[in-house]
Amino acid sequence: DDDEKSVARAAAEAYVRRMYSAHDMLHVDVGENSGVIEARWWYKYRSTAPKTNAPLRFGKLVLCDEQDLEKVGNTLSSSILPAYEQDVKDQKPAYIDMFGDMPVTDGTPLNTLHVLLKGARLEVDDETFSAALDKSLNPTKIVDAVSKAGVRSVNFIANEPPLYPRAFTFEATKDGLKEDPLRRNMRPTFYHLLELESLTDNYNLTPLPTVNRDLRIYIGDEKDAPNPRFASQ
């Protein structure tokens, strides 16, 4: 009913604003597509430089009812990613006029997609779940759809009641969508906030299990170290 939809819209907006609280959120829009709640937002990485001197980025949260993990890729390529691409084409010119843009020159994708797998409960271990998604996400049609949409990463959120949801982040690479194990069960924006990308330039990192999933601990070895001491063990 209307009350339930109002709660769902409020929850979606709260999730987005909380996840991206350390970014410059320019606009958040929560609506419906065929009766299903969706959230769209435009944002930039926060810095001391003027906002006009930063690339404009797009994010979207969608719900996916597919219960068969090996069919998730078909849903992405047939409906979710084409709609995502159209959203960017329709909305980006207006937001460039309002907030400015600094396009990247190397063609690096900037946008993010969050997919809540409503029907897929995590009844298997992380590795099995990730492998099933990997198999589903890497046919040529998926790779092409991701490229056209300018998607940098796809974050999958899987239900595991009564525990917290699990998260798997797949990055767009030249070989297709590949999960980044450093981001597993991490809030989507933590990777940037913790500057893990800079660390991985010089260190081989291995995540350690923690009781609190908001606490991240990594062991790292210098990549040029002649005798690695930690991450390789």
Coordinates of C-alpha atoms in Angstrom, one line a residue:
D1 CA 0.0 0.0 0.0
D2 CA 1.0 3.7 0.0
D3 CA 2.4 3.6 3.5
E4 CA 4.6 0.6 2.7
K5 CA 5.9 2.3 -0.4
S6 CA 6.6 5.5 1.5
V7 CA 8.7 3.5 4.0
A8 CA 10.5 1.8 1.2
R9 CA 11.3 5.0 -0.5
A10 CA 12.5 6.6 2.7
A11 CA 14.7 3.5 3.5
A12 CA 16.3 3.6 0.0
E13 CA 17.1 7.3 0.3
A14 CA 18.5 6.8 3.8
Y15 CA 20.7 3.9 2.6
V16 CA 22.1 6.0 -0.3
R17 CA 22.8 9.0 1.8
R18 CA 24.4 7.0 4.5
M19 CA 26.7 5.1 2.2
Y20 CA 27.7 8.2 0.4
S21 CA 27.9 10.5 3.4
A22 CA 31.6 11.3 2.7
H23 CA 30.9 12.4 -0.8
D24 CA 29.4 15.5 -2.3
M25 CA 25.8 14.3 -2.9
L26 CA 24.4 16.6 -5.6
H27 CA 20.9 15.1 -6.0
V28 CA 19.1 12.0 -4.9
D29 CA 15.9 10.8 -6.6
V30 CA 13.8 7.8 -5.3
G31 CA 11.0 6.6 -7.6
E32 CA 9.4 3.5 -9.0
N33 CA 9.9 1.5 -12.2
S34 CA 7.0 -0.9 -12.9
G35 CA 6.0 -0.7 -9.3
V36 CA 9.6 -1.4 -8.0
I37 CA 11.5 1.2 -5.9
E38 CA 14.6 2.6 -7.5
A39 CA 17.1 5.2 -6.3
R40 CA 19.3 7.4 -8.6
W41 CA 21.9 9.9 -7.5
W42 CA 24.5 12.2 -8.9
Y43 CA 27.6 12.8 -6.8
K44 CA 31.3 13.8 -6.8
Y45 CA 34.3 12.8 -4.7
R46 CA 34.7 15.4 -2.0
S47 CA 37.9 17.4 -2.1
T48 CA 39.2 20.9 -1.3
A49 CA 39.0 21.9 -5.0
P50 CA 35.9 23.6 -6.4
K51 CA 33.1 21.1 -7.2
T52 CA 33.3 22.1 -10.9
N53 CA 36.8 20.7 -11.1
A54 CA 35.7 17.1 -10.3
P55 CA 34.2 14.4 -12.5
L56 CA 30.4 14.0 -12.3
R57 CA 29.4 10.5 -11.3
F58 CA 26.1 8.6 -11.4
G59 CA 24.8 5.9 -9.0
K60 CA 21.7 3.7 -9.0
L61 CA 20.1 1.2 -6.6
V62 CA 17.8 -1.4 -8.1
L63 CA 16.0 -4.5 -6.8
C64 CA 16.4 -7.8 -8.6
D65 CA 13.9 -10.6 -7.9
E66 CA 15.9 -13.3 -9.7
Q67 CA 16.4 -16.3 -7.4
D68 CA 18.7 -18.2 -9.8
L69 CA 22.2 -16.6 -9.5
E70 CA 23.2 -17.9 -12.9
K71 CA 20.3 -15.9 -14.5
V72 CA 21.2 -12.6 -12.8
G73 CA 23.4 -11.6 -15.7
N74 CA 20.5 -12.0 -18.1
T75 CA 18.4 -9.6 -16.0
L76 CA 21.2 -7.1 -16.0
S77 CA 21.8 -7.2 -19.7
S78 CA 18.2 -7.3 -20.8
S79 CA 16.7 -4.6 -18.5
I80 CA 18.8 -3.2 -15.7
L81 CA 21.8 -2.0 -17.7
P82 CA 19.9 -0.6 -20.7
A83 CA 17.7 1.4 -18.3
Y84 CA 20.8 2.6 -16.5
E85 CA 22.4 3.7 -19.7
Q86 CA 19.2 5.6 -20.7
D87 CA 19.1 7.3 -17.3
V88 CA 22.7 8.7 -17.8
K89 CA 21.9 9.9 -21.3
D90 CA 18.7 11.6 -20.2
Q91 CA 19.9 13.2 -17.0
K92 CA 23.6 14.0 -17.4
P93 CA 23.4 17.1 -19.6
A94 CA 21.1 18.9 -17.0
Y95 CA 23.4 18.0 -14.1
I96 CA 26.5 19.1 -16.0
D97 CA 24.8 22.5 -16.5
M98 CA 24.0 22.7 -12.8
F99 CA 27.2 21.3 -11.2
G100 CA 29.9 21.2 -13.9
D101 CA 32.0 18.3 -15.0
M102 CA 35.6 17.4 -15.5
P103 CA 35.6 14.5 -18.0
V104 CA 38.3 11.9 -17.6
T105 CA 40.7 11.7 -20.5
D106 CA 41.6 8.0 -20.3
G107 CA 38.1 6.6 -20.7
T108 CA 37.9 5.3 -17.1
P109 CA 34.3 4.5 -16.2
L110 CA 33.0 6.5 -13.2
N111 CA 29.5 5.2 -12.5
T112 CA 28.3 2.8 -9.9
L113 CA 25.4 0.3 -9.8
H114 CA 24.0 -1.3 -6.6
V115 CA 21.8 -4.4 -7.0
L116 CA 19.8 -5.8 -4.1
L117 CA 19.2 -9.5 -4.7
K118 CA 15.8 -9.8 -3.1
G119 CA 15.2 -13.4 -4.0
A120 CA 18.8 -14.7 -3.4
R121 CA 19.5 -15.7 0.1
L122 CA 23.0 -16.5 1.0
E123 CA 22.6 -20.3 1.6
V124 CA 26.1 -21.1 0.4
D125 CA 29.6 -19.8 1.4
D126 CA 31.0 -16.6 0.0
E127 CA 33.3 -18.3 -2.5
T128 CA 30.5 -20.4 -4.0
F129 CA 28.2 -17.4 -4.1
S130 CA 30.9 -15.2 -5.8
A131 CA 31.7 -18.0 -8.3
A132 CA 28.0 -18.3 -9.3
L133 CA 27.8 -14.5 -9.9
D134 CA 31.1 -14.5 -11.8
K135 CA 29.8 -17.2 -14.2
S136 CA 26.6 -15.3 -14.7
L137 CA 28.2 -11.9 -15.3
N138 CA 30.8 -12.5 -17.9
P139 CA 29.2 -13.5 -21.2
T140 CA 30.1 -11.0 -24.0
K141 CA 26.7 -9.3 -23.9
I142 CA 27.1 -8.4 -20.2
V143 CA 30.6 -7.0 -20.8
D144 CA 29.3 -4.9 -23.7
A145 CA 26.3 -3.6 -21.7
V146 CA 28.5 -2.6 -18.7
S147 CA 30.8 -0.7 -21.1
K148 CA 28.0 1.1 -22.8
A149 CA 26.6 2.2 -19.5
G150 CA 29.9 3.5 -18.2
V151 CA 29.7 1.4 -15.1
R152 CA 32.9 1.2 -13.0
S153 CA 31.6 -1.3 -10.4
V154 CA 28.5 -3.3 -9.6
N155 CA 27.8 -4.0 -5.9
F156 CA 25.6 -6.9 -5.1
I157 CA 23.8 -7.0 -1.8
A158 CA 22.6 -10.5 -0.7
N159 CA 20.1 -11.2 2.1
E160 CA 21.2 -13.4 5.0
P161 CA 18.5 -13.0 7.6
P162 CA 18.6 -12.7 10.6
L163 CA 22.2 -11.5 10.0
Y164 CA 23.4 -8.5 8.1
P165 CA 23.4 -8.7 4.3
R166 CA 26.5 -9.7 2.5
A167 CA 28.1 -7.5 -0.2
F168 CA 30.1 -8.5 -3.3
T169 CA 31.6 -5.8 -5.5
F170 CA 32.5 -6.6 -9.1
E171 CA 34.8 -4.2 -11.0
A172 CA 34.7 -3.6 -14.7
T173 CA 38.0 -4.8 -16.2
K174 CA 39.2 -5.5 -19.7
D175 CA 38.4 -9.2 -19.0
G176 CA 34.8 -8.5 -17.8
L177 CA 33.3 -8.0 -14.4
K178 CA 35.6 -9.4 -11.7
E179 CA 35.0 -9.5 -7.9
D180 CA 37.5 -7.6 -5.8
P181 CA 38.1 -9.8 -2.7
L182 CA 39.4 -6.8 -0.8
R183 CA 35.9 -5.3 -1.0
R184 CA 33.9 -8.3 0.0
N185 CA 31.3 -7.5 2.7
M186 CA 32.6 -4.0 2.8
R187 CA 30.3 -1.0 2.5
P188 CA 30.6 0.1 -1.1
T189 CA 32.2 3.5 -0.5
F190 CA 34.8 2.3 2.1
Y191 CA 37.3 1.2 -0.6
H192 CA 37.7 4.9 -1.6
L193 CA 37.6 6.2 1.9
L194 CA 40.3 3.8 3.1
E195 CA 42.4 4.6 0.0
L196 CA 42.9 0.9 -0.7
E197 CA 43.5 1.5 -4.4
S198 CA 46.6 3.5 -3.5
L199 CA 47.8 0.8 -1.1
T200 CA 47.4 -1.9 -3.7
D201 CA 49.8 -0.1 -6.0
N202 CA 52.7 -0.9 -3.6
Y203 CA 51.4 -3.7 -1.4
N204 CA 49.9 -7.2 -1.7
L205 CA 47.0 -7.0 0.7
T206 CA 45.2 -9.9 2.4
P207 CA 42.1 -9.1 4.5
L208 CA 41.7 -10.7 7.9
P209 CA 38.4 -11.8 9.3
T210 CA 36.9 -9.6 12.0
V211 CA 33.8 -9.9 14.3
N212 CA 32.7 -6.4 13.4
R213 CA 32.2 -6.1 9.6
D214 CA 32.7 -2.3 9.9
L215 CA 36.3 -3.0 11.1
R216 CA 38.7 -3.7 8.3
I217 CA 42.2 -5.3 9.0
Y218 CA 44.6 -6.1 6.2
I219 CA 48.1 -7.7 6.2
G220 CA 50.4 -6.3 3.5
D221 CA 53.7 -7.0 1.9
E222 CA 55.6 -4.6 -0.3
K223 CA 55.4 -5.9 -3.8
D224 CA 59.1 -5.4 -4.4
A225 CA 60.1 -7.2 -1.2
P226 CA 62.6 -10.0 -1.9
N227 CA 61.2 -12.1 0.9
P228 CA 57.5 -11.4 1.6
R229 CA 56.8 -12.0 5.3
F230 CA 53.0 -11.7 5.8
A231 CA 50.4 -11.7 3.0
S232 CA 52.0 -14.7 1.2
Q233 CA 51.8 -16.9 4.3

